[in-house]
Amino acid sequence: MRHFPVYLDTKGQRIVVSGAGQTAVAKLRLILKTEADVLVYGEEPEAEIVAWAQAEKLSLTQRAVKAGDLAGARLVYAANDDETEDARVAALGRAAGALTNVVDNLEASEFITPAIVDRDPVTVAIGTEGAAPVLARKIKAMTEEALAAETGQLARIGRTFREAAEMLPQGAVRREFWSDYYGAVGPRALAAGGAPEVRRALWALLREKLASDARPGHVHLIGAGPGAPEMLTQKARRILHEADVVIHDRLVPAPILELARREALIVEVGKIPGDQSWRQDDINALMVRHAAGGARVARLKSGDAGIFGRLDEEIEALDGAGISHDIVPGITSAAAAAAAAGISMTRRGRNSSIRFITGQDVDGFAEHDWRGLAQPGSAAAIYMGVRAARFVQGRLMVHGATAETPVTVVENASRPEQRIVATTLGSLSSTMASEGIKGPAILFYGLAARTADVLPLPIDTPHSIAGEA
Ligand code: SAH
């Protein structure tokens, strides 16, 4: 970002425009919207400029700019349609300590004027640093369409009501008041009865919110999906956008957290496998503390919150503290991993069931019904299986699973670093090592990838592996 957008206070400031032709007219149309004193210098001024001068919207001097003219100017526009004259004026402007702009000459300008969507006091500035003027126009047209004409009027009335709205506690309740006003109540009242009706509606809304102000906090237990922001549900996205506090697991990546409000408190409660950096009790206490204080808490867990997410423990803690909560389902990583590998998790005649198992639990590597899993036609999605891969491989083979059983490893499903490795049970642990799989990964046991980045290796000597287990 070479050009940093800021809003300049023009009240009581002086803006000088050198040039009085069509180029100057175009700029003046924008500049005259400000509260600045506008001074125009130029011979043979366009009729519009003369008319503006007569209406006392600007002061016009019918000669070229001289050095003394620019004293105290905050902005100087060189709009002479003459390179030499523009350069002279820009140099005078800089010498006088003003910020200078040479119209349509990015390199010679210290600042540039954006495309503006004007719903005063709401303004949207659009700039592309000169890279794509057509795109800027397109965005401007889209924005013009998106912002109803009455936006400005609603904001002006809203501004006069800010003090009254301070009767509401700061935070979620007050935000909701404004969001209701701009989203529905205000536009409806304006259409029905103009400004007086809007003011009546604001008072009614305020009374309503004051009455319901004692609302306690709430925790949304949200499945944030496998990592790609696109794979968040609309509901999760909306709640995230409204939350006061976001408490998230390590596996929820930055692009998702960026969807939270800027003012939201964001806390990572990372649990690194095998290394208990945040204890579950502390996470529970954190959620309870914020919600009890009235905050709307978004508790983001990777995938679906109800799969290997210790969801029940969190629910029990919330129930115990009398905190209301709800669960928002998410796309579990196995679903995303299967999609990435181009496979179905069940298939008539192949596997009519699939087990979701974990490679690790609180006590270390997790035990399962290995005998059942080793049966031909079994399938499993193994979560937290990277470190347990060798263990799982050994257990299954000891119980009779064949070395040729396909295994598909999907690392970082849905994320930019996604990798799909096709292997077999017999060469699982050596492939994991040679491919440097670090996780997060789903291991599909009994399911062959349709598409893969890495194809199966020859089988290891099965007996040595079985023997180690
Ligand atoms: N609740 C989560 C699982 C949490 S346990 C869900 O429904 O997906 C953490 C495990 O999830 C990781 O060890 C890994 O096995 C899996 N996982 C999470 N994100 C993943 C991703 N993007 N790609 C592959 N596996 C992932």
Short mmCIF file of N, CA and C in Angstrom, two decimals, residues 18-19 41-43 61-67 69 80 85 88-89 92:
data_model
loop_
_atom_site.label_atom_id
_atom_site.label_comp_id
_atom_site.label_asym_id
_atom_site.label_seq_id
_atom_site.Cartn_x
_atom_site.Cartn_y
_atom_site.Cartn_z
N SER A 18 -5.14 25.40 -9.14
CA SER A 18 -4.53 26.22 -10.19
C SER A 18 -5.04 25.70 -11.52
N GLY A 19 -5.68 26.60 -12.29
CA GLY A 19 -6.30 26.18 -13.54
C GLY A 19 -7.79 26.41 -13.44
N TYR A 41 -7.31 29.80 -9.24
CA TYR A 41 -6.53 30.76 -10.02
C TYR A 41 -6.50 30.30 -11.46
N GLY A 42 -6.79 31.22 -12.41
CA GLY A 42 -6.68 30.83 -13.81
C GLY A 42 -7.30 31.87 -14.70
N GLU A 43 -6.67 31.99 -15.86
CA GLU A 43 -7.24 32.92 -16.85
C GLU A 43 -8.34 32.21 -17.62
N THR A 61 -9.56 34.07 -8.90
CA THR A 61 -8.62 35.13 -9.27
C THR A 61 -8.15 34.83 -10.68
N GLN A 62 -8.36 35.77 -11.59
CA GLN A 62 -8.15 35.45 -13.01
C GLN A 62 -6.72 35.74 -13.45
N ARG A 63 -5.80 35.01 -12.87
CA ARG A 63 -4.40 35.05 -13.30
C ARG A 63 -3.73 33.77 -12.80
N ALA A 64 -2.47 33.58 -13.20
CA ALA A 64 -1.74 32.39 -12.75
C ALA A 64 -1.39 32.52 -11.26
N VAL A 65 -1.17 31.36 -10.63
CA VAL A 65 -0.78 31.34 -9.21
C VAL A 65 0.59 31.97 -9.02
N LYS A 66 0.71 32.74 -7.93
CA LYS A 66 2.03 33.27 -7.56
C LYS A 66 2.41 32.67 -6.20
N ALA A 67 3.69 32.71 -5.89
CA ALA A 67 4.18 32.05 -4.67
C ALA A 67 3.36 32.43 -3.44
N ASP A 69 0.41 33.24 -3.02
CA ASP A 69 -0.99 32.79 -2.99
C ASP A 69 -1.17 31.50 -2.19
N ASN A 80 -3.76 22.55 -14.69
CA ASN A 80 -3.59 23.54 -15.75
C ASN A 80 -3.62 22.95 -17.16
N GLU A 85 3.54 24.30 -16.46
CA GLU A 85 2.83 25.12 -15.47
C GLU A 85 2.47 24.27 -14.24
N ARG A 88 5.51 23.84 -12.13
CA ARG A 88 5.84 25.09 -11.41
C ARG A 88 4.93 25.23 -10.17
N VAL A 89 3.61 25.01 -10.37
CA VAL A 89 2.65 25.19 -9.28
C VAL A 89 2.89 24.14 -8.17
N LEU A 92 5.77 25.21 -6.12
CA LEU A 92 5.38 26.31 -5.21
C LEU A 92 4.56 25.76 -4.04
#
